[in-house]
mmCIF file of N, CA and C in Angstrom:
data_model
loop_
_atom_site.group_PDB
_atom_site.id
_atom_site.type_symbol
_atom_site.label_atom_id
_atom_site.label_comp_id
_atom_site.label_asym_id
_atom_site.label_seq_id
_atom_site.Cartn_x
_atom_site.Cartn_y
_atom_site.Cartn_z
ATOM 1 N N PHE Q 4 199.460 -5.938 -114.484
ATOM 2 C CA PHE Q 4 199.456 -5.411 -113.130
ATOM 3 C C PHE Q 4 200.381 -6.204 -112.211
ATOM 4 N N GLU Q 5 200.632 -7.470 -112.547
ATOM 5 C CA GLU Q 5 201.574 -8.241 -111.724
ATOM 6 C C GLU Q 5 202.959 -7.625 -111.777
ATOM 7 N N ARG Q 6 203.371 -7.182 -112.946
ATOM 8 C CA ARG Q 6 204.690 -6.552 -113.080
ATOM 9 C C ARG Q 6 204.754 -5.250 -112.291
ATOM 10 N N VAL Q 7 203.658 -4.527 -112.252
ATOM 11 C CA VAL Q 7 203.608 -3.285 -111.472
ATOM 12 C C VAL Q 7 203.765 -3.607 -109.986
ATOM 13 N N GLY Q 8 203.069 -4.623 -109.512
ATOM 14 C CA GLY Q 8 203.208 -5.037 -108.118
ATOM 15 C C GLY Q 8 204.624 -5.475 -107.798
ATOM 16 N N ALA Q 9 205.229 -6.239 -108.687
ATOM 17 C CA ALA Q 9 206.603 -6.692 -108.469
ATOM 18 C C ALA Q 9 207.572 -5.514 -108.460
ATOM 19 N N CYS Q 10 207.334 -4.544 -109.328
ATOM 20 C CA CYS Q 10 208.184 -3.354 -109.380
ATOM 21 C C CYS Q 10 208.085 -2.582 -108.065
ATOM 22 N N LEU Q 11 206.877 -2.427 -107.538
ATOM 23 C CA LEU Q 11 206.713 -1.708 -106.273
ATOM 24 C C LEU Q 11 207.368 -2.482 -105.129
ATOM 25 N N ALA Q 12 207.259 -3.792 -105.135
ATOM 26 C CA ALA Q 12 207.906 -4.598 -104.098
ATOM 27 C C ALA Q 12 209.424 -4.401 -104.129
ATOM 28 N N ARG Q 13 210.010 -4.386 -105.325
ATOM 29 C CA ARG Q 13 211.455 -4.141 -105.452
ATOM 30 C C ARG Q 13 211.809 -2.735 -104.963
ATOM 31 N N PHE Q 14 210.965 -1.767 -105.302
ATOM 32 C CA PHE Q 14 211.165 -0.388 -104.865
ATOM 33 C C PHE Q 14 211.194 -0.317 -103.338
ATOM 34 N N HIS Q 15 210.195 -0.929 -102.695
ATOM 35 C CA HIS Q 15 210.142 -0.916 -101.235
ATOM 36 C C HIS Q 15 211.354 -1.639 -100.631
ATOM 37 N N ALA Q 16 211.752 -2.742 -101.211
ATOM 38 C CA ALA Q 16 212.906 -3.489 -100.712
ATOM 39 C C ALA Q 16 214.196 -2.675 -100.871
ATOM 40 N N SER Q 17 214.308 -1.966 -101.973
ATOM 41 C CA SER Q 17 215.522 -1.187 -102.246
ATOM 42 C C SER Q 17 215.659 0.047 -101.371
ATOM 43 N N TYR Q 18 214.536 0.600 -100.944
ATOM 44 C CA TYR Q 18 214.559 1.853 -100.191
ATOM 45 C C TYR Q 18 214.034 1.692 -98.763
ATOM 46 N N GLY Q 19 214.244 0.535 -98.191
ATOM 47 C CA GLY Q 19 213.933 0.323 -96.790
ATOM 48 C C GLY Q 19 212.468 0.490 -96.434
ATOM 49 N N GLY Q 20 211.588 0.160 -97.375
ATOM 50 C CA GLY Q 20 210.164 0.246 -97.112
ATOM 51 C C GLY Q 20 209.562 1.636 -97.262
ATOM 52 N N LYS Q 21 210.374 2.614 -97.677
ATOM 53 C CA LYS Q 21 209.832 3.959 -97.876
ATOM 54 C C LYS Q 21 208.748 3.918 -98.938
ATOM 55 N N GLN Q 22 207.727 4.733 -98.746
ATOM 56 C CA GLN Q 22 206.614 4.795 -99.674
ATOM 57 C C GLN Q 22 206.939 5.753 -100.822
ATOM 58 N N HIS Q 23 206.426 5.442 -101.996
ATOM 59 C CA HIS Q 23 206.575 6.300 -103.166
ATOM 60 C C HIS Q 23 205.946 7.659 -102.892
ATOM 61 N N GLY Q 24 204.776 7.648 -102.294
ATOM 62 C CA GLY Q 24 204.103 8.874 -101.917
ATOM 63 C C GLY Q 24 202.987 9.301 -102.849
ATOM 64 N N ASP Q 25 203.048 8.870 -104.105
ATOM 65 C CA ASP Q 25 201.993 9.192 -105.072
ATOM 66 C C ASP Q 25 201.889 8.062 -106.088
ATOM 67 N N PHE Q 26 201.799 6.848 -105.577
ATOM 68 C CA PHE Q 26 201.801 5.670 -106.445
ATOM 69 C C PHE Q 26 200.427 5.473 -107.067
ATOM 70 N N GLN Q 27 200.352 5.743 -108.351
ATOM 71 C CA GLN Q 27 199.117 5.610 -109.122
ATOM 72 C C GLN Q 27 199.494 5.281 -110.568
ATOM 73 N N PRO Q 28 198.535 4.825 -111.360
ATOM 74 C CA PRO Q 28 198.863 4.412 -112.726
ATOM 75 C C PRO Q 28 199.591 5.467 -113.565
ATOM 76 N N SER Q 29 199.297 6.748 -113.340
ATOM 77 C CA SER Q 29 199.966 7.775 -114.138
ATOM 78 C C SER Q 29 201.444 7.925 -113.785
ATOM 79 N N ASN Q 30 201.886 7.309 -112.706
ATOM 80 C CA ASN Q 30 203.292 7.357 -112.324
ATOM 81 C C ASN Q 30 203.999 6.023 -112.551
ATOM 82 N N VAL Q 31 203.430 5.237 -113.445
ATOM 83 C CA VAL Q 31 204.019 3.964 -113.847
ATOM 84 C C VAL Q 31 204.236 4.010 -115.357
ATOM 85 N N VAL Q 32 205.453 3.698 -115.776
ATOM 86 C CA VAL Q 32 205.778 3.670 -117.208
ATOM 87 C C VAL Q 32 206.146 2.242 -117.584
ATOM 88 N N TYR Q 33 205.525 1.757 -118.645
ATOM 89 C CA TYR Q 33 205.877 0.433 -119.174
ATOM 90 C C TYR Q 33 206.621 0.631 -120.478
ATOM 91 N N GLU Q 34 207.850 0.145 -120.535
ATOM 92 C CA GLU Q 34 208.679 0.239 -121.734
ATOM 93 C C GLU Q 34 208.571 -1.087 -122.483
ATOM 94 N N GLU Q 35 207.736 -1.089 -123.501
ATOM 95 C CA GLU Q 35 207.428 -2.315 -124.233
ATOM 96 C C GLU Q 35 208.664 -2.935 -124.878
ATOM 97 N N ASP Q 36 209.564 -2.117 -125.437
ATOM 98 C CA ASP Q 36 210.750 -2.653 -126.113
ATOM 99 C C ASP Q 36 211.633 -3.470 -125.166
ATOM 100 N N TYR Q 37 211.661 -3.093 -123.901
ATOM 101 C CA TYR Q 37 212.502 -3.768 -122.921
ATOM 102 C C TYR Q 37 211.699 -4.602 -121.928
ATOM 103 N N ASP Q 38 210.366 -4.538 -122.030
ATOM 104 C CA ASP Q 38 209.474 -5.258 -121.128
ATOM 105 C C ASP Q 38 209.778 -4.900 -119.670
ATOM 106 N N GLU Q 39 209.916 -3.586 -119.417
ATOM 107 C CA GLU Q 39 210.262 -3.107 -118.083
ATOM 108 C C GLU Q 39 209.210 -2.131 -117.569
ATOM 109 N N VAL Q 40 208.996 -2.186 -116.271
ATOM 110 C CA VAL Q 40 208.116 -1.240 -115.579
ATOM 111 C C VAL Q 40 209.006 -0.324 -114.751
ATOM 112 N N THR Q 41 208.749 0.981 -114.842
ATOM 113 C CA THR Q 41 209.518 1.976 -114.109
ATOM 114 C C THR Q 41 208.563 2.902 -113.372
ATOM 115 N N LEU Q 42 208.939 3.292 -112.166
ATOM 116 C CA LEU Q 42 208.147 4.248 -111.398
ATOM 117 C C LEU Q 42 208.728 5.639 -111.610
ATOM 118 N N ILE Q 43 207.852 6.615 -111.815
ATOM 119 C CA ILE Q 43 208.292 7.994 -111.988
ATOM 120 C C ILE Q 43 207.657 8.867 -110.910
ATOM 121 N N ASP Q 44 208.060 10.122 -110.879
ATOM 122 C CA ASP Q 44 207.535 11.119 -109.947
ATOM 123 C C ASP Q 44 207.737 10.677 -108.502
ATOM 124 N N VAL Q 45 208.986 10.461 -108.142
ATOM 125 C CA VAL Q 45 209.299 9.996 -106.793
ATOM 126 C C VAL Q 45 209.692 11.152 -105.871
ATOM 127 N N GLY Q 46 209.331 12.362 -106.238
ATOM 128 C CA GLY Q 46 209.679 13.533 -105.434
ATOM 129 C C GLY Q 46 209.091 13.507 -104.040
ATOM 130 N N GLY Q 47 207.993 12.803 -103.846
ATOM 131 C CA GLY Q 47 207.374 12.721 -102.522
ATOM 132 C C GLY Q 47 207.788 11.499 -101.738
ATOM 133 N N MET Q 48 208.808 10.797 -102.228
ATOM 134 C CA MET Q 48 209.224 9.552 -101.578
ATOM 135 C C MET Q 48 209.584 9.803 -100.115
ATOM 136 N N GLY Q 49 209.013 8.991 -99.253
ATOM 137 C CA GLY Q 49 209.326 9.065 -97.843
ATOM 138 C C GLY Q 49 208.520 10.093 -97.072
ATOM 139 N N VAL Q 50 207.778 10.952 -97.782
ATOM 140 C CA VAL Q 50 206.942 11.937 -97.103
ATOM 141 C C VAL Q 50 205.741 11.208 -96.501
ATOM 142 N N PRO Q 51 205.457 11.431 -95.234
ATOM 143 C CA PRO Q 51 204.325 10.724 -94.611
ATOM 144 C C PRO Q 51 203.004 10.993 -95.347
ATOM 145 N N THR Q 52 202.261 9.923 -95.572
ATOM 146 C CA THR Q 52 200.944 10.017 -96.196
ATOM 147 C C THR Q 52 199.965 9.182 -95.369
ATOM 148 N N SER Q 53 198.687 9.415 -95.591
ATOM 149 C CA SER Q 53 197.689 8.662 -94.833
ATOM 150 C C SER Q 53 197.482 7.256 -95.380
ATOM 151 N N ASP Q 54 197.855 7.024 -96.645
ATOM 152 C CA ASP Q 54 197.696 5.715 -97.283
ATOM 153 C C ASP Q 54 199.048 5.114 -97.628
ATOM 154 N N THR Q 55 199.109 3.792 -97.626
ATOM 155 C CA THR Q 55 200.293 3.127 -98.166
ATOM 156 C C THR Q 55 200.238 3.243 -99.687
ATOM 157 N N ASP Q 56 201.330 2.912 -100.338
ATOM 158 C CA ASP Q 56 201.341 2.939 -101.799
ATOM 159 C C ASP Q 56 200.270 2.019 -102.371
ATOM 160 N N ALA Q 57 200.135 0.835 -101.814
ATOM 161 C CA ALA Q 57 199.141 -0.122 -102.313
ATOM 162 C C ALA Q 57 197.725 0.407 -102.121
ATOM 163 N N GLU Q 58 197.455 1.033 -100.996
ATOM 164 C CA GLU Q 58 196.125 1.600 -100.755
ATOM 165 C C GLU Q 58 195.826 2.739 -101.731
ATOM 166 N N HIS Q 59 196.815 3.584 -101.966
ATOM 167 C CA HIS Q 59 196.641 4.700 -102.903
ATOM 168 C C HIS Q 59 196.402 4.174 -104.324
ATOM 169 N N PHE Q 60 197.154 3.136 -104.700
ATOM 170 C CA PHE Q 60 196.990 2.523 -106.021
ATOM 171 C C PHE Q 60 195.589 1.933 -106.166
ATOM 172 N N ALA Q 61 195.113 1.253 -105.121
ATOM 173 C CA ALA Q 61 193.767 0.659 -105.151
ATOM 174 C C ALA Q 61 192.704 1.741 -105.333
ATOM 175 N N LYS Q 62 192.849 2.863 -104.640
ATOM 176 C CA LYS Q 62 191.900 3.963 -104.795
ATOM 177 C C LYS Q 62 191.936 4.525 -106.211
ATOM 178 N N SER Q 63 193.120 4.603 -106.786
ATOM 179 C CA SER Q 63 193.249 5.083 -108.165
ATOM 180 C C SER Q 63 192.548 4.150 -109.137
ATOM 181 N N LEU Q 64 192.703 2.838 -108.922
ATOM 182 C CA LEU Q 64 192.028 1.874 -109.793
ATOM 183 C C LEU Q 64 190.517 1.965 -109.642
ATOM 184 N N GLN Q 65 190.056 2.232 -108.425
ATOM 185 C CA GLN Q 65 188.610 2.397 -108.208
ATOM 186 C C GLN Q 65 188.080 3.581 -109.018
ATOM 187 N N LEU Q 66 188.813 4.663 -109.027
ATOM 188 C CA LEU Q 66 188.397 5.829 -109.815
ATOM 189 C C LEU Q 66 188.372 5.493 -111.315
ATOM 190 N N LEU Q 67 189.388 4.805 -111.775
ATOM 191 C CA LEU Q 67 189.451 4.431 -113.193
ATOM 192 C C LEU Q 67 188.373 3.428 -113.575
ATOM 193 N N SER Q 68 187.933 2.635 -112.613
ATOM 194 C CA SER Q 68 186.917 1.626 -112.920
ATOM 195 C C SER Q 68 185.576 2.257 -113.290
ATOM 196 N N LYS Q 69 185.396 3.515 -112.961
ATOM 197 C CA LYS Q 69 184.178 4.211 -113.379
ATOM 198 C C LYS Q 69 184.133 4.343 -114.899
ATOM 199 N N ALA Q 70 185.293 4.405 -115.522
ATOM 200 C CA ALA Q 70 185.368 4.492 -116.982
ATOM 201 C C ALA Q 70 185.552 3.126 -117.636
ATOM 202 N N TYR Q 71 186.302 2.234 -116.965
ATOM 203 C CA TYR Q 71 186.661 0.951 -117.569
ATOM 204 C C TYR Q 71 185.847 -0.228 -117.074
ATOM 205 N N GLY Q 72 184.962 -0.013 -116.112
ATOM 206 C CA GLY Q 72 184.133 -1.090 -115.586
ATOM 207 C C GLY Q 72 184.646 -1.591 -114.253
ATOM 208 N N PRO Q 73 183.760 -2.172 -113.443
ATOM 209 C CA PRO Q 73 184.123 -2.584 -112.086
ATOM 210 C C PRO Q 73 185.184 -3.678 -112.023
ATOM 211 N N GLU Q 74 185.265 -4.497 -113.052
ATOM 212 C CA GLU Q 74 186.268 -5.567 -113.049
ATOM 213 C C GLU Q 74 187.680 -5.003 -113.122
ATOM 214 N N PHE Q 75 187.813 -3.817 -113.689
ATOM 215 C CA PHE Q 75 189.135 -3.205 -113.836
ATOM 216 C C PHE Q 75 189.832 -3.107 -112.484
ATOM 217 N N ALA Q 76 189.125 -2.600 -111.489
ATOM 218 C CA ALA Q 76 189.730 -2.428 -110.165
ATOM 219 C C ALA Q 76 189.922 -3.758 -109.452
ATOM 220 N N SER Q 77 188.904 -4.602 -109.447
ATOM 221 C CA SER Q 77 189.008 -5.849 -108.687
ATOM 222 C C SER Q 77 190.045 -6.794 -109.291
ATOM 223 N N GLU Q 78 189.987 -6.987 -110.592
ATOM 224 C CA GLU Q 78 190.959 -7.878 -111.232
ATOM 225 C C GLU Q 78 192.354 -7.255 -111.257
ATOM 226 N N GLY Q 79 192.386 -5.954 -111.446
ATOM 227 C CA GLY Q 79 193.687 -5.270 -111.436
ATOM 228 C C GLY Q 79 194.405 -5.428 -110.098
ATOM 229 N N MET Q 80 193.671 -5.276 -109.000
ATOM 230 C CA MET Q 80 194.281 -5.420 -107.685
ATOM 231 C C MET Q 80 194.669 -6.866 -107.386
ATOM 232 N N GLN Q 81 193.906 -7.820 -107.874
ATOM 233 C CA GLN Q 81 194.271 -9.228 -107.678
ATOM 234 C C GLN Q 81 195.627 -9.496 -108.331
ATOM 235 N N HIS Q 82 195.800 -9.026 -109.540
ATOM 236 C CA HIS Q 82 197.078 -9.230 -110.243
ATOM 237 C C HIS Q 82 198.194 -8.422 -109.602
ATOM 238 N N PHE Q 83 197.903 -7.196 -109.208
ATOM 239 C CA PHE Q 83 198.895 -6.355 -108.527
ATOM 240 C C PHE Q 83 199.393 -7.057 -107.265
ATOM 241 N N GLU Q 84 198.475 -7.525 -106.444
ATOM 242 C CA GLU Q 84 198.839 -8.180 -105.183
ATOM 243 C C GLU Q 84 199.636 -9.471 -105.420
ATOM 244 N N ALA Q 85 199.307 -10.187 -106.483
ATOM 245 C CA ALA Q 85 200.065 -11.400 -106.808
ATOM 246 C C ALA Q 85 201.521 -11.044 -107.145
ATOM 247 N N GLY Q 86 201.710 -9.949 -107.845
ATOM 248 C CA GLY Q 86 203.064 -9.520 -108.186
ATOM 249 C C GLY Q 86 203.819 -8.968 -106.993
ATOM 250 N N TYR Q 87 203.090 -8.305 -106.107
ATOM 251 C CA TYR Q 87 203.735 -7.677 -104.953
ATOM 252 C C TYR Q 87 204.177 -8.709 -103.916
ATOM 253 N N SER Q 88 203.450 -9.801 -103.811
ATOM 254 C CA SER Q 88 203.767 -10.790 -102.758
ATOM 255 C C SER Q 88 204.986 -11.624 -103.056
#
């Protein structure tokens, strides 16, 4: 999750702080052979939303934690935030 946070930080820096618009785990691709994280589905980039990308991602992790356990969201966000900062 740290790499995901770092990838989003680079995305925001590259595009003047514009939001992805639908930043959630299903729109993150990890390429194991190259050890790279890529964001997909950027069609809504810059469209006003009620949540920031980080807030939307946190909500997505909360939903997934119902299947993977409560630590999934809390620990996932701790690592995400460490990468984003």
